Short mmCIF file of C-alpha atoms and ligand atoms in Angstrom, two decimals:
data_model
loop_
_atom_site.label_atom_id
_atom_site.label_comp_id
_atom_site.label_asym_id
_atom_site.label_seq_id
_atom_site.Cartn_x
_atom_site.Cartn_y
_atom_site.Cartn_z
CA MET A 1 42.05 -34.79 55.79
CA ASN A 2 42.86 -31.18 54.69
CA THR A 3 42.90 -30.20 51.06
CA LYS A 4 46.84 -30.33 51.01
CA GLU A 5 46.95 -34.09 52.38
CA LEU A 6 44.06 -35.04 49.67
CA LYS A 7 46.11 -33.50 46.83
CA ILE A 8 49.26 -35.44 47.78
CA GLU A 9 46.98 -38.70 47.93
CA ALA A 10 45.34 -37.92 44.53
CA CYS A 11 48.92 -37.49 42.90
CA ALA A 12 50.29 -40.71 44.56
CA LYS A 13 47.41 -42.52 43.14
CA ILE A 14 47.89 -41.08 39.69
CA ASP A 15 51.50 -42.02 40.05
CA GLU A 16 50.64 -45.67 41.17
CA TYR A 17 48.34 -46.08 37.85
CA ARG A 18 50.70 -44.25 35.69
CA ASP A 19 51.42 -47.24 33.38
CA ASP A 20 47.56 -48.28 33.20
CA ILE A 21 46.74 -44.58 32.28
CA ILE A 22 49.27 -44.53 29.52
CA LYS A 23 48.17 -48.00 28.33
CA VAL A 24 44.87 -46.45 27.63
CA VAL A 25 46.16 -43.41 25.79
CA LYS A 26 48.24 -45.98 23.39
CA LYS A 27 45.44 -48.24 22.94
CA ILE A 28 43.27 -45.07 21.62
CA TYR A 29 46.30 -44.05 19.53
CA ASP A 30 46.28 -47.42 18.02
CA SER A 31 42.45 -47.19 17.00
CA PRO A 32 41.99 -43.69 15.71
CA GLU A 33 38.48 -42.64 14.62
CA THR A 34 37.18 -39.22 13.41
CA GLY A 35 34.03 -37.26 14.70
CA TYR A 36 30.75 -39.07 15.31
CA LYS A 37 32.54 -42.41 14.53
CA GLU A 38 34.25 -42.99 17.82
CA LYS A 39 32.53 -46.17 18.61
CA LYS A 40 35.75 -48.41 19.47
CA THR A 41 36.98 -45.38 21.44
CA THR A 42 34.03 -44.92 23.48
CA GLU A 43 34.05 -48.63 24.48
CA ILE A 44 37.65 -48.46 25.65
CA ILE A 45 36.74 -45.58 27.93
CA LYS A 46 33.51 -47.17 29.08
CA LYS A 47 35.78 -50.20 30.34
CA GLU A 48 37.91 -47.75 32.19
CA PHE A 49 35.00 -46.10 34.08
CA ALA A 50 33.57 -49.62 34.93
CA LYS A 51 36.84 -50.38 36.66
CA LEU A 52 36.06 -47.41 39.00
CA LYS A 53 32.59 -48.55 39.24
CA LEU A 54 31.12 -45.40 37.92
CA GLU A 55 28.00 -45.66 36.14
CA THR A 56 28.12 -44.87 32.55
CA GLN A 57 25.72 -43.34 29.93
CA ASP A 58 26.53 -44.12 26.33
CA ASN A 59 26.17 -42.45 22.97
CA ILE A 60 25.45 -39.06 24.47
CA SER A 61 25.86 -37.54 20.86
CA ILE A 62 26.06 -40.47 18.75
CA THR A 63 29.04 -41.56 20.32
CA GLY A 64 30.69 -40.48 23.52
CA LEU A 65 29.75 -41.02 27.24
CA LYS A 66 29.24 -39.50 30.57
CA ALA A 67 30.39 -41.02 34.01
CA GLN A 68 29.01 -39.20 37.07
CA ALA A 69 30.68 -39.19 40.56
CA LYS A 70 28.92 -37.78 43.45
CA GLY A 71 30.33 -35.97 46.40
CA LYS A 72 28.25 -34.43 49.20
CA GLY A 73 25.55 -32.23 47.83
CA SER A 74 24.89 -30.94 44.27
CA LYS A 75 27.07 -27.99 44.17
CA PRO A 76 29.66 -27.18 42.45
CA HIS A 77 28.67 -29.36 39.47
CA LEU A 78 31.86 -29.69 37.57
CA ALA A 79 32.76 -31.50 34.33
CA ILE A 80 35.90 -32.98 33.11
CA LEU A 81 36.15 -33.22 29.40
CA GLY A 82 38.16 -35.26 27.01
CA GLU A 83 37.98 -35.16 23.47
CA LEU A 84 37.44 -38.39 21.33
CA ASP A 85 38.18 -37.73 17.75
CA ALA A 86 41.20 -38.14 15.59
CA VAL A 87 42.07 -36.19 12.32
CA ASN A 88 42.85 -37.22 8.70
CA CYS A 89 46.36 -37.34 7.63
CA LYS A 90 47.34 -40.33 5.58
CA GLU A 91 50.78 -38.87 5.36
CA HIS A 92 51.57 -39.61 9.12
CA PRO A 93 53.50 -42.98 9.58
CA ASP A 94 51.09 -44.26 12.20
CA SER A 95 47.92 -43.38 10.25
CA ASP A 96 45.19 -45.91 9.90
CA ASN A 97 45.86 -47.91 6.67
CA SER A 98 41.98 -47.99 5.63
CA THR A 99 40.78 -44.53 6.84
CA GLY A 100 43.92 -42.25 7.08
CA ALA A 101 42.77 -41.34 10.54
CA ILE A 102 45.25 -40.45 13.20
CA HIS A 103 45.31 -39.09 16.66
CA ALA A 104 47.67 -35.98 15.20
CA CYS A 105 45.98 -33.53 17.74
CA GLY A 106 46.66 -35.49 20.72
CA HIS A 107 43.20 -36.15 21.99
CA ASN A 108 44.06 -39.56 23.11
CA ASN A 109 46.17 -37.52 25.72
CA GLN A 110 43.25 -35.63 26.73
CA ILE A 111 41.28 -39.21 27.42
CA GLY A 112 44.20 -40.26 29.45
CA ILE A 113 44.27 -37.08 31.50
CA MET A 114 40.40 -37.37 32.08
CA ILE A 115 40.94 -40.89 33.41
CA GLY A 116 44.00 -39.89 35.41
CA VAL A 117 41.94 -37.48 37.17
CA ALA A 118 39.09 -39.91 37.85
CA TYR A 119 41.69 -42.81 39.23
CA GLY A 120 43.26 -39.74 41.61
CA LEU A 121 39.68 -38.84 42.85
CA ILE A 122 37.65 -41.97 42.59
CA LYS A 123 40.01 -44.65 43.42
CA THR A 124 41.14 -43.06 46.72
CA ASN A 125 37.54 -42.43 47.35
CA ILE A 126 38.69 -38.48 47.73
CA ILE A 127 35.45 -37.63 45.93
CA SER A 128 33.35 -38.60 49.35
CA GLU A 129 35.17 -35.89 51.17
CA LEU A 130 34.34 -33.24 48.41
CA ASP A 131 31.32 -31.20 47.73
CA GLY A 132 29.41 -31.42 44.53
CA ILE A 133 29.28 -33.55 41.52
CA ILE A 134 31.79 -34.45 38.77
CA ASP A 135 30.75 -35.25 35.17
CA PHE A 136 33.52 -37.15 33.28
CA LEU A 137 32.50 -36.45 29.74
CA ALA A 138 34.05 -38.18 26.73
CA VAL A 139 32.94 -35.77 23.87
CA PRO A 140 32.85 -36.71 20.14
CA ALA A 141 33.66 -34.64 17.12
CA GLU A 142 35.73 -31.64 18.13
CA GLU A 143 37.58 -31.37 14.80
CA TYR A 144 35.71 -29.12 12.10
CA ILE A 145 36.57 -31.81 9.36
CA GLU A 146 34.51 -34.36 7.25
CA LEU A 147 31.87 -31.78 6.76
CA LYS A 148 30.20 -33.68 3.91
CA TYR A 149 29.51 -36.67 6.48
CA LYS A 150 28.17 -34.22 9.09
CA GLU A 151 25.98 -32.63 6.79
CA HIS A 152 24.42 -35.88 6.07
CA LEU A 153 24.02 -36.59 9.89
CA ARG A 154 22.21 -33.17 10.08
CA GLU A 155 19.88 -34.14 6.96
CA GLN A 156 19.03 -37.20 8.96
CA GLY A 157 18.26 -35.38 12.00
CA LYS A 158 21.00 -37.21 13.91
CA ILE A 159 22.65 -34.01 14.81
CA LYS A 160 21.93 -30.35 14.32
CA TYR A 161 25.44 -28.91 14.83
CA PHE A 162 28.80 -30.19 13.63
CA GLY A 163 30.80 -29.55 16.94
CA GLY A 164 30.44 -32.34 19.52
CA LYS A 165 30.21 -29.57 22.45
CA GLN A 166 27.90 -27.72 20.55
CA GLU A 167 25.50 -30.74 20.33
CA LEU A 168 25.97 -31.62 23.96
CA ILE A 169 25.11 -27.90 24.98
CA ARG A 170 21.97 -28.27 22.85
CA ARG A 171 21.22 -31.69 24.28
CA GLY A 172 21.33 -30.12 27.97
CA TYR A 173 24.21 -32.01 29.09
CA PHE A 174 25.76 -28.77 30.43
CA ASP A 175 22.43 -27.33 31.78
CA ASP A 176 23.25 -27.92 35.42
CA VAL A 177 27.36 -27.70 35.19
CA ASP A 178 28.95 -24.81 36.81
CA LEU A 179 32.13 -25.15 34.97
CA ALA A 180 34.37 -27.42 32.71
CA ILE A 181 38.05 -28.16 32.53
CA MET A 182 40.07 -30.08 30.14
CA ALA A 183 43.64 -29.80 28.61
CA HIS A 184 44.87 -30.26 25.13
CA SER A 185 48.66 -31.03 23.97
CA ILE A 186 50.68 -28.72 22.09
CA ASP A 187 54.37 -28.40 21.15
CA ILE A 188 55.77 -25.46 22.80
CA GLY A 189 59.51 -26.24 22.67
CA GLU A 190 61.80 -27.40 25.42
CA MET A 191 61.47 -24.39 27.61
CA LYS A 192 57.88 -24.40 28.40
CA ASP A 193 55.71 -26.83 29.90
CA VAL A 194 52.12 -25.36 29.83
CA ILE A 195 49.99 -22.50 28.46
CA VAL A 196 47.58 -21.08 30.70
CA GLY A 197 44.73 -19.23 29.45
CA PRO A 198 45.03 -19.34 26.04
CA ASN A 199 42.47 -17.47 23.80
CA SER A 200 41.30 -18.07 20.18
CA GLN A 201 39.23 -16.83 17.71
CA GLY A 202 36.00 -18.02 16.52
CA PHE A 203 34.79 -18.56 12.78
CA ILE A 204 31.63 -19.05 10.64
CA ARG A 205 31.90 -21.27 7.60
CA LYS A 206 30.12 -19.74 4.40
CA LYS A 207 29.23 -21.59 1.07
CA VAL A 208 28.30 -19.20 -1.86
CA LYS A 209 26.73 -20.52 -5.12
CA PHE A 210 27.29 -17.70 -7.55
CA ILE A 211 24.49 -18.26 -10.25
CA GLY A 212 24.92 -16.61 -13.86
CA TYR A 213 22.62 -14.53 -15.13
CA GLU A 214 19.52 -16.56 -16.18
CA ASN A 215 18.61 -15.15 -19.59
CA LEU A 216 21.83 -16.76 -20.61
CA SER A 217 20.90 -20.04 -19.25
CA GLU A 218 20.39 -21.45 -22.85
CA LYS A 219 24.14 -20.82 -23.22
CA ILE A 220 25.76 -22.31 -20.27
CA PHE A 221 29.14 -21.47 -21.06
CA GLU A 222 28.29 -17.75 -21.03
CA GLN A 223 26.21 -18.43 -17.72
CA GLU A 224 29.34 -19.65 -16.33
CA ILE A 225 31.36 -16.82 -17.28
CA ASN A 226 28.78 -14.47 -15.66
CA ALA A 227 28.95 -16.54 -12.46
CA LEU A 228 32.60 -16.42 -12.61
CA ASP A 229 32.48 -12.51 -13.06
CA ALA A 230 30.40 -12.45 -9.80
CA ALA A 231 32.65 -14.70 -7.78
CA VAL A 232 35.79 -12.85 -9.03
CA LEU A 233 34.11 -9.41 -7.90
CA ALA A 234 33.20 -10.94 -4.50
CA ILE A 235 36.74 -12.47 -3.81
CA ASN A 236 38.28 -9.49 -4.99
CA GLY A 237 36.04 -7.19 -2.58
CA LEU A 238 36.76 -9.44 0.39
CA SER A 239 40.41 -9.69 -0.23
CA THR A 240 40.99 -6.05 -0.44
CA GLY A 241 38.38 -5.01 1.86
CA SER A 242 37.78 -1.87 0.27
CA GLY A 243 34.66 -0.09 1.00
CA THR A 244 33.49 -2.70 3.37
CA ASN A 245 34.43 -1.37 6.58
CA ILE A 246 35.60 -4.87 7.62
CA ASP A 247 38.68 -4.63 10.19
CA LYS A 248 41.59 -6.38 8.61
CA ASN A 249 42.97 -7.10 11.71
CA ASN A 250 40.57 -9.27 13.20
CA THR A 251 39.07 -11.20 10.07
CA ARG A 252 40.43 -12.83 7.48
CA ILE A 253 38.65 -14.48 4.70
CA TYR A 254 39.97 -17.93 3.58
CA ILE A 255 39.11 -19.21 0.19
CA ASN A 256 38.84 -23.04 -0.14
CA ASN A 257 40.34 -23.54 -3.56
CA GLU A 258 38.75 -27.15 -3.63
CA GLU A 259 35.19 -25.81 -3.12
CA LEU A 260 35.74 -23.28 -6.08
CA LEU A 261 34.27 -25.71 -8.43
CA LYS A 262 32.23 -25.07 -11.46
CA ALA A 263 28.77 -26.63 -11.32
CA SER A 264 26.66 -26.28 -14.52
CA GLY A 265 26.07 -22.40 -14.88
CA SER A 266 27.32 -21.41 -11.33
CA ILE A 267 30.54 -21.29 -9.25
CA ILE A 268 30.63 -22.62 -5.64
CA MET A 269 33.07 -21.09 -3.21
CA GLU A 270 33.71 -21.73 0.53
CA THR A 271 35.07 -19.40 2.59
CA TYR A 272 35.61 -18.82 6.52
CA VAL A 273 35.06 -15.68 8.40
CA LYS A 274 36.96 -14.90 11.46
CA GLY A 275 36.46 -12.81 14.55
CA SER A 276 37.41 -12.13 18.03
CA THR A 277 33.97 -11.86 19.77
CA VAL A 278 30.67 -13.41 19.01
CA LYS A 279 29.24 -9.90 18.46
CA GLU A 280 32.22 -8.90 15.97
CA LEU A 281 31.75 -12.47 14.21
CA ILE A 282 28.00 -11.87 13.35
CA ASN A 283 28.67 -8.36 12.41
CA VAL A 284 31.55 -8.85 10.02
CA ASN A 285 29.64 -11.92 8.67
CA GLN A 286 26.60 -9.67 7.82
CA LYS A 287 29.12 -7.34 5.97
CA VAL A 288 30.64 -10.28 4.19
CA ASN A 289 27.18 -11.35 2.89
CA ARG A 290 26.30 -7.62 1.93
CA LEU A 291 29.58 -7.28 -0.08
CA ILE A 292 28.68 -10.56 -1.82
CA LYS A 293 25.28 -9.57 -2.85
CA GLU A 294 26.26 -6.21 -4.04
CA ALA A 295 29.12 -7.98 -6.41
CA THR A 296 26.60 -10.22 -7.87
CA LYS A 297 24.05 -7.53 -8.41
CA ASN A 298 26.83 -5.66 -10.45
CA VAL A 299 26.80 -8.19 -12.94
CA GLU A 300 23.19 -9.28 -12.82
CA ALA A 301 24.24 -12.56 -11.35
CA ARG A 302 22.68 -13.80 -8.17
CA ALA A 303 24.31 -15.83 -4.92
CA GLU A 304 22.96 -18.47 -2.64
CA ILE A 305 24.61 -17.92 0.76
CA ASN A 306 24.71 -20.62 3.23
CA ASP A 307 26.28 -20.13 6.46
CA THR A 308 27.14 -22.88 9.08
CA PRO A 309 28.22 -22.15 12.84
CA GLY A 310 31.93 -22.53 13.12
CA TYR A 311 33.31 -22.12 16.48
CA PHE A 312 33.22 -19.45 18.72
CA PRO A 313 36.06 -17.46 20.48
CA LEU A 314 37.70 -19.48 23.47
CA LEU A 315 37.36 -17.04 26.65
CA ASN A 316 39.56 -16.88 29.77
CA TYR A 317 38.23 -17.01 33.23
CA GLU A 318 40.87 -15.26 35.51
CA GLY A 319 39.58 -16.79 38.77
CA LEU A 320 39.78 -20.16 37.48
CA MET A 321 43.26 -19.85 35.81
CA ASP A 322 44.48 -18.46 39.35
CA ILE A 323 43.25 -21.72 41.31
CA PHE A 324 45.24 -23.73 38.27
CA VAL A 325 48.44 -21.82 38.54
CA ASP A 326 48.45 -22.17 42.19
CA ASN A 327 48.28 -25.72 41.76
CA LEU A 328 51.18 -26.10 39.45
CA ASP A 329 53.13 -25.40 42.44
CA GLY A 330 55.66 -28.18 43.25
CA ILE A 331 54.83 -29.78 39.62
CA ILE A 332 55.76 -27.30 37.08
CA SER A 333 58.32 -24.29 37.71
CA LYS A 334 57.16 -20.76 37.16
CA GLU A 335 59.55 -20.11 34.23
CA LYS A 336 57.87 -22.98 32.33
CA VAL A 337 54.51 -21.37 32.37
CA ILE A 338 53.17 -19.09 29.36
CA LYS A 339 50.07 -17.03 30.35
CA ASN A 340 47.60 -15.26 28.35
CA PHE A 341 48.46 -16.32 24.61
CA THR A 342 46.45 -15.98 21.57
CA LEU A 343 46.37 -19.36 19.86
CA GLN A 344 45.86 -19.78 15.87
CA GLY A 345 43.16 -22.53 15.66
CA PHE A 346 39.54 -22.89 16.46
CA PHE A 347 38.18 -24.80 19.55
CA ASP A 348 34.66 -25.92 20.18
CA SER A 349 35.35 -25.37 23.79
CA GLY A 350 35.00 -22.06 22.67
CA ASP A 351 31.51 -22.32 22.31
CA LEU A 352 31.18 -23.80 26.00
CA SER A 353 33.37 -20.96 27.41
CA GLN A 354 30.60 -18.36 26.17
CA ILE A 355 27.93 -19.88 28.51
CA ILE A 356 29.98 -21.42 31.78
CA PRO A 357 33.61 -20.99 32.93
CA VAL A 358 36.18 -23.21 30.98
CA LEU A 359 39.83 -23.98 31.89
CA HIS A 360 41.47 -25.00 28.71
CA PRO A 361 45.26 -25.09 29.33
CA PHE A 362 47.69 -26.61 26.79
CA PHE A 363 50.60 -29.22 27.88
CA SER A 364 53.76 -29.87 26.26
CA GLY A 365 55.10 -33.55 25.83
CA VAL A 366 54.35 -33.74 22.23
CA LYS A 367 56.38 -32.62 19.07
CA GLY A 368 55.37 -31.43 15.68
CA SER A 369 52.39 -29.37 14.34
CA LEU A 370 48.86 -30.21 15.40
CA HIS A 371 47.17 -32.13 12.48
CA SER A 372 50.47 -32.66 10.51
CA ASP A 373 52.43 -35.90 9.67
CA THR A 374 54.99 -34.62 12.53
CA PHE A 375 52.91 -34.59 15.30
CA LYS A 376 54.06 -37.14 18.00
CA THR A 377 53.72 -37.65 21.75
CA THR A 378 57.42 -37.73 23.10
CA ASP A 379 56.76 -37.60 26.71
CA TYR A 380 53.70 -39.37 28.41
CA ASP A 381 54.64 -37.89 31.86
CA LYS A 382 54.41 -34.30 30.54
CA ALA A 383 51.54 -34.86 28.10
CA VAL A 384 49.13 -36.97 30.34
CA ILE A 385 50.35 -37.62 34.00
CA THR A 386 51.34 -34.12 34.89
CA PRO A 387 48.17 -32.44 33.69
CA ALA A 388 45.84 -35.35 35.36
CA LYS A 389 47.91 -34.26 38.72
CA VAL A 390 47.47 -30.58 38.24
CA ILE A 391 43.59 -30.83 37.39
CA ALA A 392 42.99 -33.20 40.01
CA LYS A 393 44.52 -30.95 42.41
CA THR A 394 42.59 -28.04 40.89
CA VAL A 395 39.08 -29.91 41.17
CA ILE A 396 39.85 -30.62 44.99
CA ASP A 397 40.16 -26.82 45.53
CA ILE A 398 37.08 -26.05 43.90
CA LEU A 399 35.08 -28.74 45.29
CA SER A 400 36.22 -28.15 48.94
CA ASP A 401 35.65 -24.39 49.44
CA ARG A 402 32.45 -24.33 51.54
CA GLU A 403 32.46 -20.50 50.78
CA ASN A 404 31.74 -21.47 47.26
CA LYS A 405 34.76 -20.42 44.77
CA LEU A 406 32.47 -20.21 41.87
CA LYS A 407 31.25 -16.77 43.17
CA LYS A 408 34.87 -15.67 42.61
CA PHE A 409 34.60 -16.35 38.76
CA ASN A 410 33.76 -13.84 36.34
CA SER A 411 30.41 -14.86 34.68
CA SER A 412 30.13 -15.82 31.10
CA PRO A 413 28.84 -13.54 28.46
CA TYR A 414 25.89 -15.39 27.39
CA ASN A 415 23.19 -18.19 28.68
CA LYS A 416 22.37 -21.27 26.80
CA GLU A 417 19.22 -19.87 25.31
CA GLU A 418 21.16 -16.46 23.90
CA TYR A 419 24.01 -18.81 22.49
CA LEU A 420 21.74 -21.10 20.73
CA SER A 421 19.67 -18.23 19.18
CA PHE A 422 23.32 -16.78 17.97
CA LEU A 423 23.83 -20.26 16.06
CA GLU A 424 20.07 -20.06 14.77
CA LYS A 425 20.75 -16.54 13.56
CA ILE A 426 23.96 -17.55 11.79
CA SER A 427 22.26 -20.81 10.26
CA SER A 428 19.38 -18.87 9.08
ZN1 LIG B 1 42.55 -30.73 19.01
#
């Protein structure tokens, strides 16, 4: 069969299993679990891949799983990703009564998309006509939430990084992978159906403990005042940006009020530093650290700075986007496509996009803001079935090009070792 016929067959199979795929999406919606706790979710997905007779490897990073399908040869090696975790939003009418967890970021839709692609390519046995390997990766812990729990896991040596993709990169799950594809849900109104090639900024999380002048340690109250002086000077410097050389357009400092708690004789502040590139992020972070140190010196207090990697900016890959856009043909009309868009928010796929080409479109079919009590999937065909078809078609193109389409993709800025050294640099 030629690629056109393969694509028609894959889409027909996805249509045939439409109800089964949506049933999985709803089942996961009914048992929301947050990052590194996705045990039930992993089990549900494992059963689905068992139906396709794919072998699975469990608990690839505390939770999560990998199922592999082999075509002819070992290249290209492609990964289809689906994120497992829910968010916390007690106010959401469908949130879990005991935990407050809810799929208000639509990650359950992503799992349906991943399974849909698997049905389209495996149930049909199209895979045997394609080159290379497909890894279906159910990835834990995308959301940068429940940081105390994640700090605890880190102290126990169970993880090194908070983000599931960061952990999988470190554990070697992307070592042989040439490119990765996933799709996220988003409310883009009635007029549009898909955002292709969005990019996003990256961030670093910073915890600062301002410690008052220690000669005052007998007088805790005055020591606290001294620590507060240091914190106020630092916050003031950060908010005005004066004398810091920090570009206010690309960076923003968030102060987490909840963390601005007084410990005895000290003040704890949590902030996030933003940047559009890895280099800029690291550069701005160093400037912010210098500013904090200067501010504390001025009042003879001191600061303990604890930086944790957030997520890196999400990059676009033109060649990959072009293949994807071609495959929207016949499914989504051109006027319903948004191209090159900067998204607010952060994604750990950003980290992956720094080391391999990543395709990360956003599909409609949902209403309300991500992570809020208004978020709801309203159209499962738009949110799950359509993306599964477009991605299955895209995969067929990439894995059936004997000339190797991979060569046409722009290369990634960093390799794994360089990437991990950035994380180390931030953590130290
Ligand atoms: Zn999300």
